[in-house]
Coordinates of C-alpha atoms in Angstrom, one line a residue:
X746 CA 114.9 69.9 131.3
X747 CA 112.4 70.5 134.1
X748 CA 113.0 68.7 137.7
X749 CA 110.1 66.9 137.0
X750 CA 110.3 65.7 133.5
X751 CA 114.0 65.1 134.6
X752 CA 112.6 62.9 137.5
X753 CA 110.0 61.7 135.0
X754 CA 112.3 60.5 132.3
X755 CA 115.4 58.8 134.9
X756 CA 112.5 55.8 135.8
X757 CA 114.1 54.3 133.3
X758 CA 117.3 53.8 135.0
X759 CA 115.9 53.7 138.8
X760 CA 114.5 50.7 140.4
X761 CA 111.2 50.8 141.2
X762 CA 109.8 50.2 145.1
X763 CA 108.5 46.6 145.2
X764 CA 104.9 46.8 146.5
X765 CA 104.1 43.8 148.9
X766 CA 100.5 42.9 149.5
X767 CA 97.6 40.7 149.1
X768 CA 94.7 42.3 148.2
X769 CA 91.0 40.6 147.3
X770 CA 90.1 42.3 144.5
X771 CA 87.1 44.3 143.1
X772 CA 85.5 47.1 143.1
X773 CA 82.7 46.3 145.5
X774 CA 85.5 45.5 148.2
X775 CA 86.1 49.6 148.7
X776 CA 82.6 50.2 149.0
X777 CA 82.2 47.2 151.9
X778 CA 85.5 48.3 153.6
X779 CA 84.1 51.9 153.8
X780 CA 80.8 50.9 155.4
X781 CA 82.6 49.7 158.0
X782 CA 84.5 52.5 159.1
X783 CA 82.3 53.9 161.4
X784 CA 84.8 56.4 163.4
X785 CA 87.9 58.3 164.4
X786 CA 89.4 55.5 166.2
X787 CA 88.0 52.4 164.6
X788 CA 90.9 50.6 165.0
X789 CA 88.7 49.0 167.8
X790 CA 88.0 46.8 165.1
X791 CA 86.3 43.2 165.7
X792 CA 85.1 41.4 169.0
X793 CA 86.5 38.1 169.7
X794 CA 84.6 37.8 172.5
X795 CA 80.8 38.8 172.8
X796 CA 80.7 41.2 175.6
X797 CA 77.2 39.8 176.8
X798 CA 77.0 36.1 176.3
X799 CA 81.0 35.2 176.7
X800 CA 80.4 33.1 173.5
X801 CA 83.8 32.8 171.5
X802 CA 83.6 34.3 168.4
X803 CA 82.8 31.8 165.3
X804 CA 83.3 33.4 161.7
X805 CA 80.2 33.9 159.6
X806 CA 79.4 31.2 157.3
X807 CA 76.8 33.7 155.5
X808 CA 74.4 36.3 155.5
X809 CA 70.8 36.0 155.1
X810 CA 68.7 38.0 152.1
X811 CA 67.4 40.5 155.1
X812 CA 71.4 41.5 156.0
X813 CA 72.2 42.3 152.4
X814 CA 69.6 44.6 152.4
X815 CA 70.8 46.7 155.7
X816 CA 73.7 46.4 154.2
X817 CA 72.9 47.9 151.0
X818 CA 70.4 50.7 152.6
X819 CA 73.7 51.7 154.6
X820 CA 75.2 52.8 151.1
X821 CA 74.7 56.1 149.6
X822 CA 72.4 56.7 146.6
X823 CA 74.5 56.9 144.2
X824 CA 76.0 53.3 145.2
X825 CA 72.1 52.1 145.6
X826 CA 71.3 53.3 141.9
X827 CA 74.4 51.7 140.3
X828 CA 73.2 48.1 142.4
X829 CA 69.6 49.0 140.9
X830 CA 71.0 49.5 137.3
X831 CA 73.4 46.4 137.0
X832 CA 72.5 43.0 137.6
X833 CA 76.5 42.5 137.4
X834 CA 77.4 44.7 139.9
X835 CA 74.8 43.4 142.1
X836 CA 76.4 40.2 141.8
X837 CA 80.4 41.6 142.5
X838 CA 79.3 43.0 145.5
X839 CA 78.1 39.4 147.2
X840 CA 80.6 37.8 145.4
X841 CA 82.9 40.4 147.4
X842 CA 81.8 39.6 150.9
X843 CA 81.9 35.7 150.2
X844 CA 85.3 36.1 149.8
X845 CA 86.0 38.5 153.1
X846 CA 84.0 35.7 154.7
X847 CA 85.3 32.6 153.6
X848 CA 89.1 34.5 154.2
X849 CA 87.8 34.8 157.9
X850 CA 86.8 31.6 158.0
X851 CA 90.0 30.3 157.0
X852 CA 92.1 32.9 159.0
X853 CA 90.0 31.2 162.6
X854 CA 90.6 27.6 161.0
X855 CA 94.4 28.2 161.1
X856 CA 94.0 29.6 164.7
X857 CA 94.7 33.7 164.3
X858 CA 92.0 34.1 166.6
X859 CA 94.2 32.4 169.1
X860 CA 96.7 35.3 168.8
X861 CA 97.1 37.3 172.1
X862 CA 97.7 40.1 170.6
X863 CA 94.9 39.7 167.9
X864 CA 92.8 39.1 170.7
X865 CA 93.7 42.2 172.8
X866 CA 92.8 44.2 170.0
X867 CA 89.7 42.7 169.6
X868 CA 87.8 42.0 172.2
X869 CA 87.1 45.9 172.8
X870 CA 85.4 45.8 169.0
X871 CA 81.6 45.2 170.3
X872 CA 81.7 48.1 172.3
X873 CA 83.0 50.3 169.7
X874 CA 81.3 49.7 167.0
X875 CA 78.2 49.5 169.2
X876 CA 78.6 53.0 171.2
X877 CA 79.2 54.6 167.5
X878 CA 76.2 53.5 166.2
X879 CA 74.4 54.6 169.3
X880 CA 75.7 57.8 169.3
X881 CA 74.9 58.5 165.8
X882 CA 71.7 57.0 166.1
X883 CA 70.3 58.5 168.9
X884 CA 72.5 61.1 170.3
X885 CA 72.9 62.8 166.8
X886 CA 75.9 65.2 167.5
X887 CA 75.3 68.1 166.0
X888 CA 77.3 71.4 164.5
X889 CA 80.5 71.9 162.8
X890 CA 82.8 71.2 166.2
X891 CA 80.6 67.6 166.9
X892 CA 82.5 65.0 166.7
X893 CA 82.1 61.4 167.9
X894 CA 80.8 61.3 171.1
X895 CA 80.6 64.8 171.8
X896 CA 77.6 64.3 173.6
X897 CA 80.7 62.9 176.5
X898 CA 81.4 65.6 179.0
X899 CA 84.4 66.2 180.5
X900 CA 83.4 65.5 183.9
X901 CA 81.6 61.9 182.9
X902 CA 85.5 61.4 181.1
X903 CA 87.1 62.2 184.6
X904 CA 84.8 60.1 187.0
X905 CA 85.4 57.0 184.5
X906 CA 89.5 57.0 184.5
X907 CA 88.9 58.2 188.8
X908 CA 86.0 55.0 188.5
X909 CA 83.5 57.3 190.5
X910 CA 81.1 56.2 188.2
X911 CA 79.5 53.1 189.4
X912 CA 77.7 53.1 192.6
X913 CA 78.7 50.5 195.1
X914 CA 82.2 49.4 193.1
X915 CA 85.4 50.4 194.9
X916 CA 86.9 53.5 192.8
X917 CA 90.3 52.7 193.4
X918 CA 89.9 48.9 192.0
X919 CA 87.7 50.0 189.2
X920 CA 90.3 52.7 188.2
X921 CA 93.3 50.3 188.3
X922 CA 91.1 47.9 186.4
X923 CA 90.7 50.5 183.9
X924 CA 94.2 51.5 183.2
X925 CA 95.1 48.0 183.1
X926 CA 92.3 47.5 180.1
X927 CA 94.0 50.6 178.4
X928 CA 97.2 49.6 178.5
X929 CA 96.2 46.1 177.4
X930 CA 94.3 47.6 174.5
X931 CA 97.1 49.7 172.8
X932 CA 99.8 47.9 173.4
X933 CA 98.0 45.0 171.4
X934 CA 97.0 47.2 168.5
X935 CA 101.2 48.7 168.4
X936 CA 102.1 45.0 168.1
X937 CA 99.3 44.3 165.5
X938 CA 100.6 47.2 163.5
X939 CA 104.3 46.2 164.3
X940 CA 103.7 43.3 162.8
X941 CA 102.0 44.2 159.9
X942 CA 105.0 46.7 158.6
X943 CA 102.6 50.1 159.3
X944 CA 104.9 51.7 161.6
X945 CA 108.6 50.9 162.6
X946 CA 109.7 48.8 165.1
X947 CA 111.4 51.8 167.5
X948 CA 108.2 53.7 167.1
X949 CA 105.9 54.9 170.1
X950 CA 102.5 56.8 170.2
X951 CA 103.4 60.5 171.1
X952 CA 101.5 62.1 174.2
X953 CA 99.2 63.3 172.3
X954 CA 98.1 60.4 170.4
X955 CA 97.5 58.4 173.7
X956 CA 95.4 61.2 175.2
X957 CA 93.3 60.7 171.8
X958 CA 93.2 57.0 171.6
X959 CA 92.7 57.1 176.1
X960 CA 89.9 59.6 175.4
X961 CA 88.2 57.6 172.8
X962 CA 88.3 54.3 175.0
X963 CA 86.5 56.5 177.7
X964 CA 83.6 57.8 175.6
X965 CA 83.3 54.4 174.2
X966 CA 82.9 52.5 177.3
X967 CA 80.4 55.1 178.7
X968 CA 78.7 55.3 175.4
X969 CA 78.3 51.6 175.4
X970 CA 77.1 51.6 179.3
X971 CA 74.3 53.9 178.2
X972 CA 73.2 51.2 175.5
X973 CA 73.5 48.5 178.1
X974 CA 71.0 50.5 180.3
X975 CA 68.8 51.3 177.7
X976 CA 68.5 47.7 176.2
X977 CA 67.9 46.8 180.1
X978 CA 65.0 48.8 179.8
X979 CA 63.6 48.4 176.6
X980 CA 60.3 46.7 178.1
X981 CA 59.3 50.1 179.4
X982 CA 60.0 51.7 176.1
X983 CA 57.2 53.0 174.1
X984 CA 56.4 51.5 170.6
X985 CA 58.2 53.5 168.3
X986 CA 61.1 53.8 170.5
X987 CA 61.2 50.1 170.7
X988 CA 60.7 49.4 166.8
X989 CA 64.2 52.3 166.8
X990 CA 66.2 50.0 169.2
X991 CA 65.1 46.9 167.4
X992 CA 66.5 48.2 164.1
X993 CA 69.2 50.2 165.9
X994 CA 70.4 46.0 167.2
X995 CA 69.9 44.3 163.6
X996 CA 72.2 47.0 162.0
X997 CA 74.5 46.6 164.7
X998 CA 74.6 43.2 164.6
X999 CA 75.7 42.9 160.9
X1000 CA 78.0 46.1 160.7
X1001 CA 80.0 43.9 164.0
X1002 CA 80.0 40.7 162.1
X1003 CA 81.3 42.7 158.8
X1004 CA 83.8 44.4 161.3
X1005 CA 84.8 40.5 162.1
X1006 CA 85.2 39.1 158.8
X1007 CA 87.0 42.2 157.4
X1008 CA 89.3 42.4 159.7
X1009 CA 90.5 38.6 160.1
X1010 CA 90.7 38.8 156.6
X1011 CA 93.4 41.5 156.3
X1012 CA 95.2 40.2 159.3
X1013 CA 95.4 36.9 158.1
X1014 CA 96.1 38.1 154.2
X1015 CA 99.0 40.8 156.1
X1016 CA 100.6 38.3 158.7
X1017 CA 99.9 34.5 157.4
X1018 CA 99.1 34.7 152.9
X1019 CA 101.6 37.0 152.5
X1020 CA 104.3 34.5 153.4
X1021 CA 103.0 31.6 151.4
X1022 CA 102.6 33.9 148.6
X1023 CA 106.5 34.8 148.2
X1024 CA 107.9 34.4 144.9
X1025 CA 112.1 33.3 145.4
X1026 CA 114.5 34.2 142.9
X1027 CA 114.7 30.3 142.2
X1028 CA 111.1 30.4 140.8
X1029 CA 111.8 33.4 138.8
X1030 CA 114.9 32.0 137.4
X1031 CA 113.2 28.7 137.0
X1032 CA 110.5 30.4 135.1
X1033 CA 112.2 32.5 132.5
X1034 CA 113.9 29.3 131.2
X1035 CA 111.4 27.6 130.8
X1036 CA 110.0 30.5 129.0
X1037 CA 113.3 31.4 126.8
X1038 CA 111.3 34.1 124.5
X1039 CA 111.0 36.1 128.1
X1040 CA 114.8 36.2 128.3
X1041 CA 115.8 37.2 125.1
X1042 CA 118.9 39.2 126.8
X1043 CA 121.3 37.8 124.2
X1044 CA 119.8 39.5 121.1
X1045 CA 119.4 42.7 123.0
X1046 CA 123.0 42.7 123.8
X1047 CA 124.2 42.2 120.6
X1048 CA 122.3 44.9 119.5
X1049 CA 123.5 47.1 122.3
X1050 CA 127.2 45.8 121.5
X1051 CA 126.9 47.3 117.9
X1052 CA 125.8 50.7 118.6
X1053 CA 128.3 50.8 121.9
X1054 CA 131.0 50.1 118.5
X1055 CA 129.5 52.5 116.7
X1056 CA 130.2 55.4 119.6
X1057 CA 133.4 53.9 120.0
X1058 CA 134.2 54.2 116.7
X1059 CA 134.1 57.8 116.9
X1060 CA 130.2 57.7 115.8
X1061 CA 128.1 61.3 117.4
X1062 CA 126.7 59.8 120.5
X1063 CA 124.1 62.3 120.4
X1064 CA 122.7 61.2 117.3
X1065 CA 123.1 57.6 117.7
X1066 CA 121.0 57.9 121.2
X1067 CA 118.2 59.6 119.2
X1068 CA 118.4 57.0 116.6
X1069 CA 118.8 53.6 118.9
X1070 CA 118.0 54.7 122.5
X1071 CA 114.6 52.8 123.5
X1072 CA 114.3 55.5 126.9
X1073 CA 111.4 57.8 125.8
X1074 CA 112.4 60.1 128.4
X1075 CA 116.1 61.0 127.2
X1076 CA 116.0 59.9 123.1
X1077 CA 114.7 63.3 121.6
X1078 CA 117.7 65.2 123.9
X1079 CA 120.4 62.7 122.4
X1080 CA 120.1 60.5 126.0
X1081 CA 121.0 63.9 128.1
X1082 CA 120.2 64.0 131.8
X1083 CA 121.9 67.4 133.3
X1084 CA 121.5 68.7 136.6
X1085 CA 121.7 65.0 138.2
X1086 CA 121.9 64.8 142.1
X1087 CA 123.9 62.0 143.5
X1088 CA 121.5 59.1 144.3
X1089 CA 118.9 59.7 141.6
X1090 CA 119.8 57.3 139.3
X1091 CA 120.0 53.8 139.5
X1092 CA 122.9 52.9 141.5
X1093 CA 124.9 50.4 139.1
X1094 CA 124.7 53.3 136.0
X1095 CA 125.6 55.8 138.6
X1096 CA 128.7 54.0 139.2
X1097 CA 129.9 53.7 136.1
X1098 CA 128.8 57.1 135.2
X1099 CA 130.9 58.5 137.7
X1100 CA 134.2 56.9 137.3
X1101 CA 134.7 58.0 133.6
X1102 CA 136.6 61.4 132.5
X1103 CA 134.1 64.3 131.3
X1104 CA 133.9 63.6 128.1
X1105 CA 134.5 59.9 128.3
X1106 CA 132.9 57.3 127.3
X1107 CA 132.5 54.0 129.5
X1108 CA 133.8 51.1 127.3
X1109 CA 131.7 48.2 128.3
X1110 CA 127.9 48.0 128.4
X1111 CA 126.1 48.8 131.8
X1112 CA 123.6 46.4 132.9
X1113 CA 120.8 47.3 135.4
X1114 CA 116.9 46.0 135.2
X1115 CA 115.9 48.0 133.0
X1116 CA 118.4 46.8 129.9
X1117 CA 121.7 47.8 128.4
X1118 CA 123.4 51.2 128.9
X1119 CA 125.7 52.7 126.1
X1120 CA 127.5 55.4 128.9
X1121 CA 128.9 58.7 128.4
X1122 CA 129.7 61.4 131.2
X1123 CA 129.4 64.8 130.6
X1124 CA 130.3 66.5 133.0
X1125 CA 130.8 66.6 137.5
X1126 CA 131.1 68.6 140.3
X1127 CA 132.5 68.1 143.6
X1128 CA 131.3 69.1 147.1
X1129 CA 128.1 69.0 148.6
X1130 CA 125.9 69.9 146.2
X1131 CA 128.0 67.7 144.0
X1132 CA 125.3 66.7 140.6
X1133 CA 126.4 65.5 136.6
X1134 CA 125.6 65.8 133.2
X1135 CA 125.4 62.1 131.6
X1136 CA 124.0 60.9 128.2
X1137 CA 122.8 57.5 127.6
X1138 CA 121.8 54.9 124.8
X1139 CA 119.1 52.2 126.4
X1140 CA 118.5 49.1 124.6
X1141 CA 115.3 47.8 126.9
X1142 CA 114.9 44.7 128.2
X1143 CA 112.1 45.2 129.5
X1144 CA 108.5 43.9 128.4
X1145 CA 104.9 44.7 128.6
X1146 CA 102.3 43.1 130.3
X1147 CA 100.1 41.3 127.0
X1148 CA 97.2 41.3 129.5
X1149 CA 97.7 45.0 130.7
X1150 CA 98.4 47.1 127.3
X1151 CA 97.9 50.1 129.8
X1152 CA 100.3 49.6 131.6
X1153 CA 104.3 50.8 132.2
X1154 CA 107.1 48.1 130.6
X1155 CA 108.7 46.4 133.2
X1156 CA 112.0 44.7 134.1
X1157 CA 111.6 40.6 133.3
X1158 CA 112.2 40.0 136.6
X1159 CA 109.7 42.2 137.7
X1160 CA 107.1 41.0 135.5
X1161 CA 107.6 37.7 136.2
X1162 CA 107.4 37.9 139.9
X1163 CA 104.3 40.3 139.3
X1164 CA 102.7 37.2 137.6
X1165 CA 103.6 34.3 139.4
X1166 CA 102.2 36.4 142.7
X1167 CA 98.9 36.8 140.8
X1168 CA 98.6 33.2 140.1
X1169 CA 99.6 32.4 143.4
X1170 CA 96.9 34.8 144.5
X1171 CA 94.1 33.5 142.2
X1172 CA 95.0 29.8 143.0
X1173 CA 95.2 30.2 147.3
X1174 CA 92.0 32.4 147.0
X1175 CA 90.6 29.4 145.2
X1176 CA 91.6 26.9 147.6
X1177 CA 90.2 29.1 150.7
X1178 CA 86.6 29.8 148.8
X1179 CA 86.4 26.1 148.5
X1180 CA 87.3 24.5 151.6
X1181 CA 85.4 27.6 153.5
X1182 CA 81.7 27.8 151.5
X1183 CA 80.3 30.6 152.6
X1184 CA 76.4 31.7 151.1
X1185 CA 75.7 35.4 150.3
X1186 CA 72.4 36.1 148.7
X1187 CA 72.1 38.1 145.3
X1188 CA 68.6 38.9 145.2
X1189 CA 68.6 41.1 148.5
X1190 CA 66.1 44.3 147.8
X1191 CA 67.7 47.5 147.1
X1192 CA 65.8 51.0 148.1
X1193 CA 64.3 52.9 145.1
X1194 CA 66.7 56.1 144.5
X1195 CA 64.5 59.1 144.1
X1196 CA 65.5 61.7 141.5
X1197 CA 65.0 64.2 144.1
X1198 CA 67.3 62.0 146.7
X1199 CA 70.0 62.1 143.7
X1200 CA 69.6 66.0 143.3
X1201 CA 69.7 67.0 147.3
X1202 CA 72.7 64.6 147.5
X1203 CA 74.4 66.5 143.9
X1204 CA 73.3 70.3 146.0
X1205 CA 75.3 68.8 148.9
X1206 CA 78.4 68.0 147.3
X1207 CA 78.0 71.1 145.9
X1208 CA 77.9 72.7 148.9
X1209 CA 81.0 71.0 150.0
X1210 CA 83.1 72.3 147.2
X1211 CA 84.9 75.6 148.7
X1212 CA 83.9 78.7 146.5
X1213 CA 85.9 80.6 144.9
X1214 CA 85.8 84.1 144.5
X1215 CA 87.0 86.1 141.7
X1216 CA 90.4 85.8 140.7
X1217 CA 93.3 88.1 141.5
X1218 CA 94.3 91.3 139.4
X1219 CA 97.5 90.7 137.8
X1220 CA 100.3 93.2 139.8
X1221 CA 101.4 96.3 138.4
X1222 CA 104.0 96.1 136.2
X1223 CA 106.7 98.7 137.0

């Protein structure tokens, strides 16, 4: 048997890694969370503050018909065809950012905003998201080795960490200041990340990840400086450049309130839902019996009692495995596993596995969450490289999902907790789009897709694809 039809096939007597998250679901949620990543370092994220006013930030309780359409002309073609094409996905994707709204909504009600940390990480979003666009916009970095703010010298870089770069402000001060905002800065978005289970708790940013992350604050703040100056001076501007800046502020705007939403959303669904949404092993319990035909574990282990008799009775394991066993990986081999290295198997059946004789057979049933295990060892070796040969005979306890016929059998427990989180889930995101009413327009205009649009975009993929020359002559054979 191959490594990986061998690693294949023992999922049915491994555990597997219990995935913990609360997602809002659909399709058109990927395609808004990907407009908004506008960067290398977009972990600026979302202003709690607005840089200019001082206002406090309030979550969104819409967007208007004009915002849906930037919003949609920020998409790519293909996206803006499939919106043209189907009324229904037209409708997902507002029904999509209601519910990124109304989550932020609730997230500031039950006072995340308050956060220091939360607030540390956002209150340098404006300017990021801002000095991005700008940059794209209007300094239009150019070439294979332009990046964001390329247009950023070195020497501008140097004079902003030394603060030489404001006439009339004390260098010294303005540097400290600086530094201080840094420091501030990332060590807000390590706790946010901390606490969100990203990275461990004893983990720090290398050298070179803080030259990255200090070097992307710089440009950004000088970036942003230049839109400050140019906004100052938009008076003076002519007509067309105006009409850009206008447009330039409008899509800026929205892509920062997104930025908001989107983010308050997965804080709050990371750091505050995911706790009410815990399913205990009292509910689980609770649930299966008051659902008896979910734990039918008595019949199962009749049956697997029988056939453990019939191998006891002398009966060829081998061929009672093919005829019984209920593990598709293992039944056509007569239940064999070879080659096993210590740890791959579920810990309870490698246990038992391991204490019997070569040869011997293990006299009671094994029970892990996958079912009942009819056990025979075939062989071990010591040292430490130290791996076994063990057959099996699997009577499954474990069902299918009746609203998933794709997918994998499960372990009861596992299915039941996967349900119970997804009611949970459907009945919280209820409550939150009910008590925070958020409108989203669905007849916003959507650009007409050219076919020639469709074909440049088709040749540029195209382009994309690395080519491949011809292949390889086949080496002499001696």
């Amino acid at each position: 048997m191959s490594e990986d039809t061998k690693n294949e096939a023992a999922e049915n007597v491994q555990p597997e890694k219990e995935k913990k998250s609360f997602r809002i679901p659909g399709h058109w949620y990927a395609i808004v969370a990907f407009i908004l990543v506008f960067g290398l370092f977009i972990g600026f994220t979302v202003a709690f503050r607005d840089s200019v006013s001082g206002s406090a930030y309030r979550a969104p309780t819409g967007l208007s018909k004009q915002e849906m359409t930037t919003l949609v002309k920020s998409l790519g073609p293909m996206q803006q065809k499939a919106l043209s094409e189907n009324p229904e996905q037209r409708k997902q994707l507002a029904e999509e950012i209601k519910r990124i709204l109304s989550m932020a909504r609730q997230a500031e009600r039950e006072g995340v905003t308050a956060d220091e940390n939360v607030q540390n990480e956002l209150k340098f979003a404006k300017i990021a998201v801002t000095a991005n666009n700008y940059d794209q916009k209007f300094n239009k970095p150019e070439g294979p080795q332009a990046g964001p703010f390329s247009s950023v010298s070195e020497e501008k870089i140097k004079a902003f960490w030394e603060g030489k770069d404001s006439e009339g402000a004390d260098s010294g001060v303005l540097a400290t200041e600086r530094e201080k905002e840094f420091q501030q800065f990332i060590d807000g978005k390590i706790a946010i990340a901390k606490t969100a289970g990203q990275i461990p708790e004893d983990m720090k940013p290398s050298e070179e990840e803080l030259k990255m992350a200090k070097d992307i604050f710089a440009k950004s703040k000088i970036v942003y400086r230049e839109v400050e100056e140019k906004l100052a001076g938009a008076a003076k501007l002519p007509e067309k450049e105006k009409q850009e800046l206008k447009e330039f502020e409008e899509e800026t705007d929205l892509q920062v309130k997104l930025q908001q939403a989107q983010f308050l959303a997965q804080y709050y669904s990371q750091n505050v839902l995911a706790k009410k949404l815990e399913v205990t092993d009292e509910d689980i319990a609770k649930y299966i019996k008051d659902n008896p035909e979910l734990g039918d574990a008595g019949k199962k282990k009749a049956r697997a009692d029988e056939v453990l008799k019939k191998v006891l009775d002398g009966g060829d394991f081998a061929e009672l495995a093919k005829e019984y066993s209920e593990d598709p990986g293992s039944k056509e081999s007569g239940g064999l596993y070879e080659g096993v290295k210590l740890g791959q198997m579920n810990p309870d059946f490698e246990k038992a596995a391991l204490a019997l004789e070569p040869g011997a057979v293990a006299e009671n049933l094994v029970k892990t969450d996958f079912g009942f295990h009819v056990i025979k060892l075939e062989s071990k070796t010591e040292g430490k490289d130290a791996e076994y040969a063990v057959r099996h005979i699997l009577i499954s306890t474990q069902i299918s999902d009746p609203n998933n016929p794709m997918g994998r059998p499960m372990p009861v427990d596992a299915f039941v907790k996967s349900k119970l989180t997804s009611e949970k889930q459907e009945r919280v995101l209820k409550e939150i789009l009910e008590n925070n009413p958020v409108s989203v327009p669905v007849d916003y205009e959507i650009p007409e897709v050219s076919e020639e649009e469709l074909k440049k975009l088709l040749e540029q993929r195209q382009q994309m694809v690395p080519q491949q020359g011809p292949p390889r002559p086949p080496n002499p054979q001696p």
